[in-house]
C-alpha positions as a printed NumPy array, in Angstrom:
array([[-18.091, -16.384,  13.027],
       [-15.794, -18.779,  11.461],
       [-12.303, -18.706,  11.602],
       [-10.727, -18.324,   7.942],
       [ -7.802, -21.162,   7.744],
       [ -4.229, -19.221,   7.537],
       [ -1.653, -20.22 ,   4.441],
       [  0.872, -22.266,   5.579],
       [  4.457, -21.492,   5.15 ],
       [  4.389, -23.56 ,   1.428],
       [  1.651, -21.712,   0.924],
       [  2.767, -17.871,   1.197],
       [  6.109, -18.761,  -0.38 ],
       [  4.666, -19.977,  -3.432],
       [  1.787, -17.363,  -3.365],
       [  5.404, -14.61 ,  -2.707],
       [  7.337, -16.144,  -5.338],
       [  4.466, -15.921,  -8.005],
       [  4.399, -12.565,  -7.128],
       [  7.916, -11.993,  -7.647],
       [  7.594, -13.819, -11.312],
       [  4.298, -11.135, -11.894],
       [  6.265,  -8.635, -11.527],
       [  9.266,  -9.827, -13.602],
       [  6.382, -10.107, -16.461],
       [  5.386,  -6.777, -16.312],
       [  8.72 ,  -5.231, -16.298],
       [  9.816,  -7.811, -18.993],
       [  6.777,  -6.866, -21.188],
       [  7.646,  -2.97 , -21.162],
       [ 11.159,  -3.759, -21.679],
       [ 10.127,  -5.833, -24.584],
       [  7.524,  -3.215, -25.87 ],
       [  4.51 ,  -5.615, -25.188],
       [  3.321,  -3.473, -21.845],
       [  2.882,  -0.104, -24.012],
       [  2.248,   3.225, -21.755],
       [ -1.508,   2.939, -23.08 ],
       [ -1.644,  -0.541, -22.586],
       [ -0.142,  -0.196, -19.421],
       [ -3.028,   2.635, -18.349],
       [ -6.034,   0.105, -19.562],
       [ -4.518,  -2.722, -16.676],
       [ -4.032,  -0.013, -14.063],
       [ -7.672,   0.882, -14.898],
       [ -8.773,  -2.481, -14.558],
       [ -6.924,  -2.57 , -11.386],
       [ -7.788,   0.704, -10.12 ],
       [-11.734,   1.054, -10.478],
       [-12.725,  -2.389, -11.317],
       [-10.734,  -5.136,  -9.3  ],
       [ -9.344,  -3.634,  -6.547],
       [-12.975,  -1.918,  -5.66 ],
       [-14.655,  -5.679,  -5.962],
       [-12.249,  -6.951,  -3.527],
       [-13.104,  -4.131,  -0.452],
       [-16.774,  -4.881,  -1.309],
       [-16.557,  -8.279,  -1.291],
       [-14.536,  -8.486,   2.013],
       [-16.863,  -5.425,   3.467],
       [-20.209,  -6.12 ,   2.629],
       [-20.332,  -9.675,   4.376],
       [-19.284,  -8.548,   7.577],
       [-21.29 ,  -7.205,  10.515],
       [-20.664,  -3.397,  10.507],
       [-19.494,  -4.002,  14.551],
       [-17.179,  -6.354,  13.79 ],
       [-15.07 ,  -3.922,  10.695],
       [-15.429,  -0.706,  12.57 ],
       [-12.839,  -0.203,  15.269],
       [-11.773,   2.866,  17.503],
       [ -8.315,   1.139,  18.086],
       [ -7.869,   0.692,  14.465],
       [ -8.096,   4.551,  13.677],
       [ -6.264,   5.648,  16.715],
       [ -3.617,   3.015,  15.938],
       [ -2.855,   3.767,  12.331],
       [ -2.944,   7.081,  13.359],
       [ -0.614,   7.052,  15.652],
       [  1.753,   4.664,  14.004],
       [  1.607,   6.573,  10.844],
       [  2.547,   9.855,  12.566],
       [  5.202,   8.379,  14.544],
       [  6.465,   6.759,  11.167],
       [  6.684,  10.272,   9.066],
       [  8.593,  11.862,  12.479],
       [ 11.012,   9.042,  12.134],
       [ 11.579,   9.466,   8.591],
       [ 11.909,  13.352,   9.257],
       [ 14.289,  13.035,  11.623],
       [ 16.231,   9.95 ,   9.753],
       [ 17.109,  11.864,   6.387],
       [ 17.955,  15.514,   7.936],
       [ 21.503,  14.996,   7.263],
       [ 20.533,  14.634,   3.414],
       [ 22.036,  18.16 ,   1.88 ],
       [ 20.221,  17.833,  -1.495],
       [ 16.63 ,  18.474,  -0.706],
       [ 15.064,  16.785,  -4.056],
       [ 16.613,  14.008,  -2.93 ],
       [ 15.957,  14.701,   1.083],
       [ 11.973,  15.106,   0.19 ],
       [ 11.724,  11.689,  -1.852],
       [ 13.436,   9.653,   0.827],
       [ 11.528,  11.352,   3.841],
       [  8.347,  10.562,   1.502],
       [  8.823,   7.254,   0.574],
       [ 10.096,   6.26 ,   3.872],
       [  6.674,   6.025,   5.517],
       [  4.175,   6.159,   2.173],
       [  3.04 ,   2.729,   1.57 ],
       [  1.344,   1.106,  -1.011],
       [ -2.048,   0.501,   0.71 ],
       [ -4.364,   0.098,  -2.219],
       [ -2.44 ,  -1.664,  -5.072],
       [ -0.62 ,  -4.202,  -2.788],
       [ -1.938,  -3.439,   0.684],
       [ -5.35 ,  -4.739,   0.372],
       [ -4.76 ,  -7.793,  -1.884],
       [ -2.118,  -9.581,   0.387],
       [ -4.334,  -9.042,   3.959],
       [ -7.016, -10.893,   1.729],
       [ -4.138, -13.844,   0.199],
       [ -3.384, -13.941,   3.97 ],
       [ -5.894, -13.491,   6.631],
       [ -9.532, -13.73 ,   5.399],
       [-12.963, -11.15 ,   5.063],
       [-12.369,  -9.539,   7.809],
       [ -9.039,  -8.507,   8.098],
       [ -9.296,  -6.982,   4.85 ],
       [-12.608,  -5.185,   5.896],
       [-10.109,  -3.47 ,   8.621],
       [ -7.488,  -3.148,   5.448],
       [-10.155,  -1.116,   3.652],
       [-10.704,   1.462,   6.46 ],
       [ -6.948,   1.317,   7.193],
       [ -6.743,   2.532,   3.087],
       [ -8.674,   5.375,   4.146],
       [ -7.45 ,   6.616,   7.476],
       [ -3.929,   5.989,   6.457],
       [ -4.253,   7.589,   2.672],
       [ -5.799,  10.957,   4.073],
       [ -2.699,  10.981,   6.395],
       [ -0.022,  10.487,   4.413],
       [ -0.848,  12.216,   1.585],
       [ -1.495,  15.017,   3.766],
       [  2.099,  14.456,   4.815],
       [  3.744,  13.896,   1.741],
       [  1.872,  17.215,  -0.333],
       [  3.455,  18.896,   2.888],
       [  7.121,  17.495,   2.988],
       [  7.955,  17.531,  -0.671],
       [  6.269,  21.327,  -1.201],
       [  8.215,  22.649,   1.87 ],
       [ 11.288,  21.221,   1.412],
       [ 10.872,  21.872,  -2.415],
       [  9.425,  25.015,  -3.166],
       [  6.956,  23.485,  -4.947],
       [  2.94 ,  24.552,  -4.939],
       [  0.424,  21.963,  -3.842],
       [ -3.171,  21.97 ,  -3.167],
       [ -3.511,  19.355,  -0.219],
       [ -7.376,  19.832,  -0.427],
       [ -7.711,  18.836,  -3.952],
       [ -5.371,  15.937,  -2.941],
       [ -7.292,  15.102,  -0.054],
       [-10.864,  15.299,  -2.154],
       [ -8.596,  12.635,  -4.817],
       [ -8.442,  10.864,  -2.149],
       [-12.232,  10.626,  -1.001],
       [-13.2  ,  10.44 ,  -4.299],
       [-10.789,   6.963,  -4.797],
       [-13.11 ,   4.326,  -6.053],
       [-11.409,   1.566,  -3.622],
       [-12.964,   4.514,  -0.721],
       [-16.348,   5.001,  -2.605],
       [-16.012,   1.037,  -2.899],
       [-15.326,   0.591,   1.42 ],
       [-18.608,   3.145,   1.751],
       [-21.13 ,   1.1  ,  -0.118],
       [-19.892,  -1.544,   1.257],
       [-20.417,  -0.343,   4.965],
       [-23.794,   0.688,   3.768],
       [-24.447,  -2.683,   2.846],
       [-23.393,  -3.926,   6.22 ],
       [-24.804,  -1.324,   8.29 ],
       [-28.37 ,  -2.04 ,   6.537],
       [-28.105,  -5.733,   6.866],
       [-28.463,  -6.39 ,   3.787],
       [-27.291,  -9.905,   1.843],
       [-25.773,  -9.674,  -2.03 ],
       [-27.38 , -12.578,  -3.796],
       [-24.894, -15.558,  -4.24 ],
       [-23.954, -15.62 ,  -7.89 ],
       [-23.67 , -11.787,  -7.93 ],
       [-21.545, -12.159,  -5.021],
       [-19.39 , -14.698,  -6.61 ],
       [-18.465, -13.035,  -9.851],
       [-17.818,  -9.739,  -7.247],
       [-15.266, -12.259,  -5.504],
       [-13.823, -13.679,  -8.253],
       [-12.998, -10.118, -10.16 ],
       [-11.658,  -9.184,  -7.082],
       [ -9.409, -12.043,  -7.021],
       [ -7.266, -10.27 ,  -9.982],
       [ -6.566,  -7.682,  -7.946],
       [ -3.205,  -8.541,  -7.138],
       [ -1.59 ,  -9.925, -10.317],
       [ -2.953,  -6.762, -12.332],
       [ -1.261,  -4.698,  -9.836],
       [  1.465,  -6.532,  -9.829],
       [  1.591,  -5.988, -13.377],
       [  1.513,  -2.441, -13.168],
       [  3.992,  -1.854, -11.005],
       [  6.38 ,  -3.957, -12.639],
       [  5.832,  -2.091, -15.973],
       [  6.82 ,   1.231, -14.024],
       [  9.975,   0.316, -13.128],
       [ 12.957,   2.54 , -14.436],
       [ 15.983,   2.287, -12.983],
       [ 19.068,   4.811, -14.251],
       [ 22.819,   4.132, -14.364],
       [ 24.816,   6.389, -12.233],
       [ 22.206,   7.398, -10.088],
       [ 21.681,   5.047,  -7.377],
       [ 22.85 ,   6.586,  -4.121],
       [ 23.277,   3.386,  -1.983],
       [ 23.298,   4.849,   1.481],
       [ 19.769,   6.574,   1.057],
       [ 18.488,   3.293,  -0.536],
       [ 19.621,   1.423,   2.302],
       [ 18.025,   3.978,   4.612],
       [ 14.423,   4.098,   2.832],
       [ 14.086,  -0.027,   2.985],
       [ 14.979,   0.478,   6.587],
       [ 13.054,   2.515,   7.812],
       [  9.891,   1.355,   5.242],
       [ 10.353,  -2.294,   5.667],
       [ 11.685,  -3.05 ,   8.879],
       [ 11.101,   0.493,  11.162],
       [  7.335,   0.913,   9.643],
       [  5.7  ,  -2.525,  10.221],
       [  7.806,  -2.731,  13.707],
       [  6.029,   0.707,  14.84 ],
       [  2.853,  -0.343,  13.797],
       [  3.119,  -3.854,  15.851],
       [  4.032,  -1.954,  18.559],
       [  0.937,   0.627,  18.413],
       [ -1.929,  -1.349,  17.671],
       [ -0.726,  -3.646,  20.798],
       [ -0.043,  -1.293,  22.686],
       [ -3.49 ,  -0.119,  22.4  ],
       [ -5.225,  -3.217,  22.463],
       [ -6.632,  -4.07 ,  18.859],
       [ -8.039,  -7.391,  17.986],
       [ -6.216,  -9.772,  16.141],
       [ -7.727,  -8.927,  12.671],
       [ -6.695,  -5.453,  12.921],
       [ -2.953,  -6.205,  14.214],
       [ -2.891,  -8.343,  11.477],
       [ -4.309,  -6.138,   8.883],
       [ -2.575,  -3.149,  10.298],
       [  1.062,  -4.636,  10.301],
       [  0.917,  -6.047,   6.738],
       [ -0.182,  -3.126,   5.625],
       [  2.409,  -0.777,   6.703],
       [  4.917,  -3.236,   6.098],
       [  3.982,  -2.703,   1.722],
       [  6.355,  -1.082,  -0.371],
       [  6.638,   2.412,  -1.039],
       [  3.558,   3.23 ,  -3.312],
       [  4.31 ,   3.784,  -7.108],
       [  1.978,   7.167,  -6.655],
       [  5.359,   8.844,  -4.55 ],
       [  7.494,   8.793,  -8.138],
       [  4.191,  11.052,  -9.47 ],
       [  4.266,  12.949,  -6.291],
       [  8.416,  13.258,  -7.005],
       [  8.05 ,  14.627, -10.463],
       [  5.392,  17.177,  -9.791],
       [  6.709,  18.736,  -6.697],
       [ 10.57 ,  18.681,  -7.408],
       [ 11.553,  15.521,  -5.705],
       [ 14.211,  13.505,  -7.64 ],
       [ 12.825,  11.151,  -9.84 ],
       [ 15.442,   8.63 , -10.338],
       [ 15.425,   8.055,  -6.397],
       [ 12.44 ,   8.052,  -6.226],
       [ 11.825,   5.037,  -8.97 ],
       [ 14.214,   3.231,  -7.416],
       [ 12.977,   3.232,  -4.149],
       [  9.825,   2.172,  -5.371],
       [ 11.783,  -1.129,  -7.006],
       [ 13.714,  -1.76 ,  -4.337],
       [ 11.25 ,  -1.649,  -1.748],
       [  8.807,  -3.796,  -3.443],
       [ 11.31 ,  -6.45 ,  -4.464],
       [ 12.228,  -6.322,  -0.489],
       [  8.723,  -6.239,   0.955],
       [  8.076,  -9.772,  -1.109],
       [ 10.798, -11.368,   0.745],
       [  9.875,  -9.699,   4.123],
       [  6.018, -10.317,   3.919],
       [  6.649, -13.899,   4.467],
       [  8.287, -13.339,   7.658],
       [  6.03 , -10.767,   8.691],
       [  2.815, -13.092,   8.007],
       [  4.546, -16.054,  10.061],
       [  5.273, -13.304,  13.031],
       [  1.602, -12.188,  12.998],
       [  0.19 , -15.738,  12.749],
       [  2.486, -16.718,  15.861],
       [  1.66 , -13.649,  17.744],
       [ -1.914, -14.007,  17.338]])
């Protein structure tokens, strides 16, 4: 199979700075009034069942099945993953106030697999690392919402139904998406070129529509930034996370597609869906959006770095 060329360094800083500026659109649009709360949920849906959905299937369906699935991919996210939320445990037990205790924990290991994840392993490394991204999305997302229901209801108070989170989570279009895709794979089957183009191209505005999004959600409120648990969550998120999951997938031999899928993708942000998570189980909400900035503002900087590290490693 041929080897898809890697960005250069030019390359990924442009591609990181535009997304930097998409993200200073959509936050300057809902400042503005432009990005409207329904406008903002027609993007997201755009995003959510349309582009992001194209881009697994694209990536999936053209590989051989042998060459996505991996036994060292779902041991290794596993495992990293697991190790991560222990970490982040164990970090923020000295926190006293436990809204605020539950929303660092959470968004110290919940990453933003879908929205972000999956879109920059494609900008990055080709088809086939973001096949691996796609079955990373689902191996990770059962586990860490899992964990985060858990940690913010316990440490809250709050009532959660992990099951009904855990069927959201199977019934995710970007998972239904990574299925048929499989299926296609599995059967042998070829899309016909010009269907498989427009699939490839909608896929392509996966990123700047999610980019969108997430700018749009940012709120940030005066007098409530608490700097030392800030500095913690980027920590632990951006440099602990990514670090771990090097480590792991290593350690237990993966290819280079799946290190490199697996390491950018727990090196995203904190996923926007831990402020929804915050607000209906008790977490702090003002934490938790600006964790959700600040990590994502971080992560662009750091992604650069952690694409040259992967490309030099292997």
């Amino acid at each position: 199979m041929p080897c898809t060329p890697l960005p250069t360094a030019v390359e990924l800083v442009v591609a990181l700075l535009s997304m930097l500026v998409i993200l200073a659109v959509g936050a300057s649009a809902r400042y503005v009034g432009l990005f409207t709360p329904s406008r903002r949920e027609v993007v997201n849906a755009i995003a959510y069942y349309i582009a992001l959905p194209a881009l697994v299937f694209s990536a999936t369906a053209a590989q051989p099945l042998s060459d996505i699935v991996s036994t060292r991919l779902v041991v290794g996210v596993s495992v990293a993953m697991l190790a991560t939320i222990a970490i982040a445990w164990l970090v923020h037990q000295r926190e006293s106030d436990v809204g605020v205790r539950s929303v660092a924990t959470v968004q110290s290991y919940h990453s933003n697999f879908g929205y972000l994840g999956i879109p920059v392993v494609a900008m990055s490394f080709g088809d086939l690392a973001t096949a691996r991204a796609g079955l990373i999305l689902g191996v990770g997302s059962l586990i860490q919402i899992a964990a985060t229901v858990t940690v913010l209801s316990t440490l809250t108070g709050a009532a959660a139904s992990i099951r009904e989170e855990v069927r959201n989570v199977l019934l995710n279009p970007v998972i239904l998406t990574l299925l048929l895709g499989l299926s296609v794979s599995a059967a042998g089957l070829t899309v016909p070129s010009t269907p498989a183009t427009v699939i490839e191209r909608i896929g392509d505005t996966a990123l700047p529509l999610a980019l969108l999004v997430v700018g749009a959600t940012f709120t940030v409120q005066a007098g409530t930034i608490r700097y030392r648990t800030l500095v913690t969550v980027i920590a632990v998120k951006i440099l602990v996370m990514p670090a771990v999951a090097l480590a792991v997938f290593l350690l237990v031999g993966a290819d280079a597609a799946t290190v490199r899928a697996g390491v950018v993708m727990f090196a995203m942000p904190t996923a926007v869906s831990t402020y929804v998570f915050a607000v209906e189980l008790g977490g702090n909400r003002h934490v938790a959006s600006l964790n959700v900035v600040a990590t994502t503002v971080v992560s662009i900087a750091s992604l650069l770095l952690v694409v040259e590290l992967l490309t030099a490693l292997t």
